[in-house]
Amino acid sequence: MAAYDFKAIRLFVAGPLAADTVLPCDHDQANYLLNVMRLDDGGRIAVFDGVHGEWAARLQRNGKKGLSLIVLERLRPQPAGSDLLLLFAPLKHARLDYMVQKAVEMGVSRLVPVITRHTQAARVNLDRMKANAVEAAEQCGILTVAGCDDTQPLAAALAALSADRLLVFCDEGAAIANPVAALQAAGLADGGLAVLIGPEGGFSDEERALICRRPRTLALSLGPRILRADTAAVAALAVVQASLGDWR
């Protein structure tokens, strides 16, 4: 990643971004910049749209409450996006917020909530999930915002995966082994990666059989301890990124 200013105020905006473009701020953006961050006319921030990289922008007041951003020069080019999906059983409120934020920080490109027999929450608030994904990208210098899918049945989510995508199935019933060695032995094809995290009640026998029938599926234990679902997601993504992902 190119040099990153950790002190910069960063804002995700609707593009496209280019020099001298004028971007009107909505009410929430104006409130954040003027009242929360205490910036004023002429203040500088960094903006990104998930496509055209990161740009410097200058604040321009429009009356008492109006605010626009004047796009200046590009600070960082748009990096190549990752191809790492996270399939997960929905959690409740704060724990789901945490998992979404950490997944984005760990390089997930798409979040796919799936319904299983023991799922605790029947649905997710899609707008809240998207907001958490954007906030994580803004705070951590990430230029690509993860996509967020609607909740869907596990079987439908599995069927939608390409046959050559490696599915890492985090299964408490799998034999305890070295996960790094298992991932490296499985290898990575052109289809990318997907990680599947179940609910804290675990997968049913029928679900486990359905998952294991899929080609290019690796059942992986995360160790001898039982992890909460949000912790398991972070642990699994760390192992995957270190073994086959962009940490190598």
mmCIF file of C-alpha atoms in Angstrom:
data_model
loop_
_atom_site.group_PDB
_atom_site.id
_atom_site.type_symbol
_atom_site.label_atom_id
_atom_site.label_comp_id
_atom_site.label_asym_id
_atom_site.label_seq_id
_atom_site.Cartn_x
_atom_site.Cartn_y
_atom_site.Cartn_z
ATOM 1 C CA MET A 1 0.000 0.000 0.000
ATOM 2 C CA ALA A 2 1.253 3.510 -0.852
ATOM 3 C CA ALA A 3 2.136 5.983 1.897
ATOM 4 C CA TYR A 4 -0.872 6.571 4.100
ATOM 5 C CA ASP A 5 -1.514 9.575 6.334
ATOM 6 C CA PHE A 6 -2.939 8.078 9.536
ATOM 7 C CA LYS A 7 -3.995 11.527 10.746
ATOM 8 C CA ALA A 8 -6.089 12.337 7.682
ATOM 9 C CA ILE A 9 -9.876 12.632 7.915
ATOM 10 C CA ARG A 10 -11.200 10.302 5.237
ATOM 11 C CA LEU A 11 -14.667 10.255 3.717
ATOM 12 C CA PHE A 12 -16.324 7.807 1.339
ATOM 13 C CA VAL A 13 -18.189 9.713 -1.368
ATOM 14 C CA ALA A 14 -20.197 8.997 -4.497
ATOM 15 C CA GLY A 15 -17.899 9.264 -7.506
ATOM 16 C CA PRO A 16 -16.567 9.569 -10.009
ATOM 17 C CA LEU A 17 -13.564 11.441 -8.607
ATOM 18 C CA ALA A 18 -11.384 13.685 -10.737
ATOM 19 C CA ALA A 19 -9.479 16.926 -10.245
ATOM 20 C CA ASP A 20 -11.672 20.051 -9.862
ATOM 21 C CA THR A 21 -14.843 18.019 -9.366
ATOM 22 C CA VAL A 22 -17.312 19.659 -6.950
ATOM 23 C CA LEU A 23 -19.106 17.222 -4.636
ATOM 24 C CA PRO A 24 -22.084 18.475 -2.603
ATOM 25 C CA CYS A 25 -22.185 17.029 0.908
ATOM 26 C CA ASP A 26 -25.392 15.597 2.296
ATOM 27 C CA HIS A 27 -26.656 16.553 5.761
ATOM 28 C CA ASP A 28 -24.851 13.751 7.592
ATOM 29 C CA GLN A 29 -21.536 14.416 5.855
ATOM 30 C CA ALA A 30 -21.757 18.152 6.507
ATOM 31 C CA ASN A 31 -22.626 17.571 10.153
ATOM 32 C CA TYR A 32 -19.712 15.164 10.563
ATOM 33 C CA LEU A 33 -17.142 17.471 8.991
ATOM 34 C CA LEU A 34 -18.354 20.777 10.454
ATOM 35 C CA ASN A 35 -19.702 19.831 13.877
ATOM 36 C CA VAL A 36 -17.964 16.593 14.810
ATOM 37 C CA MET A 37 -14.527 17.129 13.268
ATOM 38 C CA ARG A 38 -14.733 20.938 13.685
ATOM 39 C CA LEU A 39 -13.451 21.733 10.209
ATOM 40 C CA ASP A 40 -14.296 24.948 8.408
ATOM 41 C CA ASP A 41 -14.067 26.617 5.028
ATOM 42 C CA GLY A 42 -10.784 25.677 3.339
ATOM 43 C CA GLY A 43 -10.168 22.617 5.489
ATOM 44 C CA ARG A 44 -8.671 19.589 3.757
ATOM 45 C CA ILE A 45 -9.673 15.951 3.939
ATOM 46 C CA ALA A 46 -9.112 12.775 1.887
ATOM 47 C CA VAL A 47 -11.975 11.306 -0.159
ATOM 48 C CA PHE A 48 -12.411 7.996 -1.994
ATOM 49 C CA ASP A 49 -15.197 6.369 -4.003
ATOM 50 C CA GLY A 50 -14.024 2.763 -4.152
ATOM 51 C CA VAL A 51 -13.079 3.041 -7.830
ATOM 52 C CA HIS A 52 -10.780 5.986 -8.565
ATOM 53 C CA GLY A 53 -8.342 5.938 -5.647
ATOM 54 C CA GLU A 54 -7.929 8.486 -2.868
ATOM 55 C CA TRP A 55 -7.964 12.234 -3.478
ATOM 56 C CA ALA A 56 -7.343 15.387 -1.484
ATOM 57 C CA ALA A 57 -10.382 17.655 -1.191
ATOM 58 C CA ARG A 58 -11.003 21.148 0.169
ATOM 59 C CA LEU A 59 -14.123 22.184 2.085
ATOM 60 C CA GLN A 60 -16.211 25.017 0.644
ATOM 61 C CA ARG A 61 -19.011 26.475 2.728
ATOM 62 C CA ASN A 62 -22.308 27.255 1.003
ATOM 63 C CA GLY A 63 -24.184 29.563 3.343
ATOM 64 C CA LYS A 64 -24.667 28.645 7.009
ATOM 65 C CA LYS A 65 -25.283 24.918 6.613
ATOM 66 C CA GLY A 66 -24.362 23.975 3.047
ATOM 67 C CA LEU A 67 -21.035 22.338 2.279
ATOM 68 C CA SER A 68 -19.254 21.135 -0.851
ATOM 69 C CA LEU A 69 -15.955 19.380 -1.458
ATOM 70 C CA ILE A 70 -13.569 20.596 -4.146
ATOM 71 C CA VAL A 71 -11.498 17.666 -5.368
ATOM 72 C CA LEU A 72 -7.797 18.522 -5.726
ATOM 73 C CA GLU A 73 -4.999 16.044 -6.521
ATOM 74 C CA ARG A 74 -4.929 12.271 -6.284
ATOM 75 C CA LEU A 75 -3.098 10.933 -3.263
ATOM 76 C CA ARG A 76 -3.183 7.181 -3.921
ATOM 77 C CA PRO A 77 -4.178 5.074 -6.933
ATOM 78 C CA GLN A 78 -6.912 2.482 -6.649
ATOM 79 C CA PRO A 79 -5.352 -0.889 -5.760
ATOM 80 C CA ALA A 80 -6.434 -4.175 -7.271
ATOM 81 C CA GLY A 81 -9.400 -5.507 -5.322
ATOM 82 C CA SER A 82 -9.274 -8.736 -3.359
ATOM 83 C CA ASP A 83 -11.536 -11.695 -4.101
ATOM 84 C CA LEU A 84 -12.316 -12.933 -0.603
ATOM 85 C CA LEU A 85 -15.902 -13.660 0.413
ATOM 86 C CA LEU A 86 -17.168 -14.138 3.963
ATOM 87 C CA LEU A 87 -20.298 -16.256 4.357
ATOM 88 C CA PHE A 88 -21.637 -16.055 7.908
ATOM 89 C CA ALA A 89 -24.710 -16.771 9.982
ATOM 90 C CA PRO A 90 -26.163 -13.419 11.127
ATOM 91 C CA LEU A 91 -25.428 -12.275 14.668
ATOM 92 C CA LYS A 92 -27.219 -9.780 16.850
ATOM 93 C CA HIS A 93 -26.487 -6.046 16.749
ATOM 94 C CA ALA A 94 -23.143 -5.119 18.332
ATOM 95 C CA ARG A 95 -21.462 -8.438 17.618
ATOM 96 C CA LEU A 96 -22.492 -8.270 13.972
ATOM 97 C CA ASP A 97 -21.195 -4.693 13.792
ATOM 98 C CA TYR A 98 -17.861 -5.879 15.177
ATOM 99 C CA MET A 99 -17.588 -8.792 12.770
ATOM 100 C CA VAL A 100 -18.399 -6.656 9.717
ATOM 101 C CA GLN A 101 -15.844 -4.015 10.701
ATOM 102 C CA LYS A 102 -13.090 -6.548 11.346
ATOM 103 C CA ALA A 103 -13.860 -8.487 8.167
ATOM 104 C CA VAL A 104 -13.423 -5.307 6.120
ATOM 105 C CA GLU A 105 -10.160 -4.572 7.921
ATOM 106 C CA MET A 106 -9.004 -8.103 7.091
ATOM 107 C CA GLY A 107 -9.576 -7.590 3.368
ATOM 108 C CA VAL A 108 -12.962 -9.193 2.711
ATOM 109 C CA SER A 109 -14.440 -8.057 -0.599
ATOM 110 C CA ARG A 110 -18.036 -9.248 -0.064
ATOM 111 C CA LEU A 111 -20.139 -10.047 3.010
ATOM 112 C CA VAL A 112 -22.771 -12.747 2.540
ATOM 113 C CA PRO A 113 -25.169 -13.419 5.476
ATOM 114 C CA VAL A 114 -26.670 -16.927 5.295
ATOM 115 C CA ILE A 115 -29.511 -18.535 7.202
ATOM 116 C CA THR A 116 -28.775 -21.893 8.850
ATOM 117 C CA ARG A 117 -30.835 -24.095 11.135
ATOM 118 C CA HIS A 118 -29.281 -22.643 14.295
ATOM 119 C CA THR A 119 -28.918 -19.024 13.170
ATOM 120 C CA GLN A 120 -29.628 -16.640 16.073
ATOM 121 C CA ALA A 121 -30.951 -13.723 13.999
ATOM 122 C CA ALA A 122 -33.393 -14.223 11.135
ATOM 123 C CA ARG A 123 -32.192 -11.211 9.147
ATOM 124 C CA VAL A 124 -29.656 -8.406 9.129
ATOM 125 C CA ASN A 125 -30.118 -4.671 8.769
ATOM 126 C CA LEU A 126 -28.513 -4.242 5.348
ATOM 127 C CA ASP A 127 -28.156 -0.455 5.644
ATOM 128 C CA ARG A 128 -26.429 -0.829 9.009
ATOM 129 C CA MET A 129 -24.088 -3.490 7.611
ATOM 130 C CA LYS A 130 -23.166 -1.221 4.691
ATOM 131 C CA ALA A 131 -22.578 1.708 7.061
ATOM 132 C CA ASN A 132 -20.236 -0.404 9.178
ATOM 133 C CA ALA A 133 -18.332 -1.525 6.081
ATOM 134 C CA VAL A 134 -17.904 2.097 4.948
ATOM 135 C CA GLU A 135 -16.835 3.258 8.414
ATOM 136 C CA ALA A 136 -14.194 0.542 8.648
ATOM 137 C CA ALA A 137 -12.818 1.488 5.229
ATOM 138 C CA GLU A 138 -12.733 5.190 6.168
ATOM 139 C CA GLN A 139 -10.923 4.559 9.435
ATOM 140 C CA CYS A 140 -8.364 2.049 8.155
ATOM 141 C CA GLY A 141 -7.189 3.534 4.885
ATOM 142 C CA ILE A 142 -8.962 0.929 2.747
ATOM 143 C CA LEU A 143 -9.936 2.170 -0.709
ATOM 144 C CA THR A 144 -12.341 -0.601 -1.723
ATOM 145 C CA VAL A 145 -15.579 -0.908 0.251
ATOM 146 C CA ALA A 146 -16.810 -4.477 0.712
ATOM 147 C CA GLY A 147 -20.077 -5.373 -0.979
ATOM 148 C CA CYS A 148 -22.966 -6.428 1.268
ATOM 149 C CA ASP A 149 -25.520 -9.029 0.183
ATOM 150 C CA ASP A 150 -29.035 -9.577 1.448
ATOM 151 C CA THR A 151 -29.654 -12.512 3.754
ATOM 152 C CA GLN A 152 -30.158 -15.780 1.879
ATOM 153 C CA PRO A 153 -30.467 -19.495 2.649
ATOM 154 C CA LEU A 154 -27.210 -21.397 3.032
ATOM 155 C CA ALA A 155 -28.013 -23.671 0.074
ATOM 156 C CA ALA A 156 -28.575 -20.691 -2.239
ATOM 157 C CA ALA A 157 -25.325 -19.029 -1.186
ATOM 158 C CA LEU A 158 -23.366 -22.229 -1.801
ATOM 159 C CA ALA A 159 -24.985 -22.715 -5.206
ATOM 160 C CA ALA A 160 -23.984 -19.192 -6.214
ATOM 161 C CA LEU A 161 -20.266 -19.870 -5.662
ATOM 162 C CA SER A 162 -18.238 -20.720 -8.750
ATOM 163 C CA ALA A 163 -17.083 -24.338 -8.806
ATOM 164 C CA ASP A 164 -13.395 -23.398 -8.771
ATOM 165 C CA ARG A 165 -13.650 -21.080 -5.751
ATOM 166 C CA LEU A 166 -11.987 -22.576 -2.666
ATOM 167 C CA LEU A 167 -14.485 -22.650 0.206
ATOM 168 C CA VAL A 168 -12.869 -22.736 3.632
ATOM 169 C CA PHE A 169 -15.469 -24.382 5.845
ATOM 170 C CA CYS A 170 -14.774 -23.580 9.488
ATOM 171 C CA ASP A 171 -16.072 -26.760 11.090
ATOM 172 C CA GLU A 172 -15.740 -27.519 14.772
ATOM 173 C CA GLY A 173 -16.126 -31.195 13.870
ATOM 174 C CA ALA A 174 -13.105 -31.259 11.543
ATOM 175 C CA ALA A 175 -9.968 -33.028 12.671
ATOM 176 C CA ILE A 176 -7.641 -30.697 14.558
ATOM 177 C CA ALA A 177 -4.666 -30.103 12.281
ATOM 178 C CA ASN A 178 -2.313 -27.364 11.193
ATOM 179 C CA PRO A 179 -4.659 -24.988 9.307
ATOM 180 C CA VAL A 180 -1.809 -23.221 7.498
ATOM 181 C CA ALA A 181 -0.480 -26.512 6.125
ATOM 182 C CA ALA A 182 -3.983 -27.628 5.135
ATOM 183 C CA LEU A 183 -4.632 -24.393 3.232
ATOM 184 C CA GLN A 184 -1.295 -24.471 1.471
ATOM 185 C CA ALA A 185 -1.901 -28.079 0.441
ATOM 186 C CA ALA A 186 -5.322 -27.146 -0.969
ATOM 187 C CA GLY A 187 -3.833 -24.316 -3.018
ATOM 188 C CA LEU A 188 -5.617 -21.396 -4.628
ATOM 189 C CA ALA A 189 -7.151 -21.580 -8.095
ATOM 190 C CA ASP A 190 -8.341 -18.646 -10.195
ATOM 191 C CA GLY A 191 -11.778 -18.780 -8.578
ATOM 192 C CA GLY A 192 -10.740 -16.953 -5.427
ATOM 193 C CA LEU A 193 -11.528 -17.675 -1.801
ATOM 194 C CA ALA A 194 -14.586 -17.890 0.418
ATOM 195 C CA VAL A 195 -14.737 -18.446 4.173
ATOM 196 C CA LEU A 196 -17.835 -19.936 5.807
ATOM 197 C CA ILE A 197 -18.548 -19.267 9.493
ATOM 198 C CA GLY A 198 -21.533 -20.934 11.135
ATOM 199 C CA PRO A 199 -23.725 -19.944 14.070
ATOM 200 C CA GLU A 200 -22.692 -20.584 17.637
ATOM 201 C CA GLY A 201 -25.066 -23.541 17.707
ATOM 202 C CA GLY A 202 -23.013 -25.101 14.919
ATOM 203 C CA PHE A 203 -24.140 -26.631 11.653
ATOM 204 C CA SER A 204 -26.683 -29.426 11.515
ATOM 205 C CA ASP A 205 -25.619 -32.815 10.134
ATOM 206 C CA GLU A 206 -27.623 -32.122 6.967
ATOM 207 C CA GLU A 207 -25.938 -28.751 6.476
ATOM 208 C CA ARG A 208 -22.510 -30.222 7.073
ATOM 209 C CA ALA A 209 -23.196 -32.904 4.450
ATOM 210 C CA LEU A 210 -24.437 -30.291 1.970
ATOM 211 C CA ILE A 211 -21.310 -28.201 2.440
ATOM 212 C CA CYS A 212 -18.921 -31.125 2.153
ATOM 213 C CA ARG A 213 -20.527 -32.334 -1.091
ATOM 214 C CA ARG A 214 -19.475 -29.110 -2.770
ATOM 215 C CA PRO A 215 -16.255 -29.349 -4.847
ATOM 216 C CA ARG A 216 -13.230 -27.337 -3.706
ATOM 217 C CA THR A 217 -14.313 -27.328 -0.065
ATOM 218 C CA LEU A 218 -11.804 -27.542 2.775
ATOM 219 C CA ALA A 219 -13.175 -28.349 6.238
ATOM 220 C CA LEU A 220 -10.880 -26.651 8.717
ATOM 221 C CA SER A 221 -10.667 -26.667 12.482
ATOM 222 C CA LEU A 222 -9.714 -23.431 14.221
ATOM 223 C CA GLY A 223 -8.088 -25.241 17.123
ATOM 224 C CA PRO A 224 -9.057 -27.011 20.338
ATOM 225 C CA ARG A 225 -11.077 -24.110 21.764
ATOM 226 C CA ILE A 226 -14.680 -23.260 20.943
ATOM 227 C CA LEU A 227 -14.754 -19.710 19.573
ATOM 228 C CA ARG A 228 -17.625 -17.280 19.423
ATOM 229 C CA ALA A 229 -18.774 -16.702 15.863
ATOM 230 C CA ASP A 230 -17.337 -13.174 15.606
ATOM 231 C CA THR A 231 -13.992 -14.340 17.021
ATOM 232 C CA ALA A 232 -13.979 -17.335 14.673
ATOM 233 C CA ALA A 233 -14.419 -15.040 11.659
ATOM 234 C CA VAL A 234 -11.367 -12.950 12.573
ATOM 235 C CA ALA A 235 -9.281 -16.051 13.353
ATOM 236 C CA ALA A 236 -10.235 -17.779 10.097
ATOM 237 C CA LEU A 237 -9.574 -14.708 7.975
ATOM 238 C CA ALA A 238 -6.161 -14.245 9.593
ATOM 239 C CA VAL A 239 -5.174 -17.835 8.793
ATOM 240 C CA VAL A 240 -6.477 -17.580 5.224
ATOM 241 C CA GLN A 241 -4.738 -14.274 4.522
ATOM 242 C CA ALA A 242 -1.456 -15.571 5.948
ATOM 243 C CA SER A 243 -1.630 -18.813 3.951
ATOM 244 C CA LEU A 244 -3.190 -17.948 0.589
ATOM 245 C CA GLY A 245 -4.223 -14.305 0.694
ATOM 246 C CA ASP A 246 -2.533 -10.920 0.409
ATOM 247 C CA TRP A 247 -0.387 -11.240 3.546
ATOM 248 C CA ARG A 248 2.112 -13.506 1.833
#
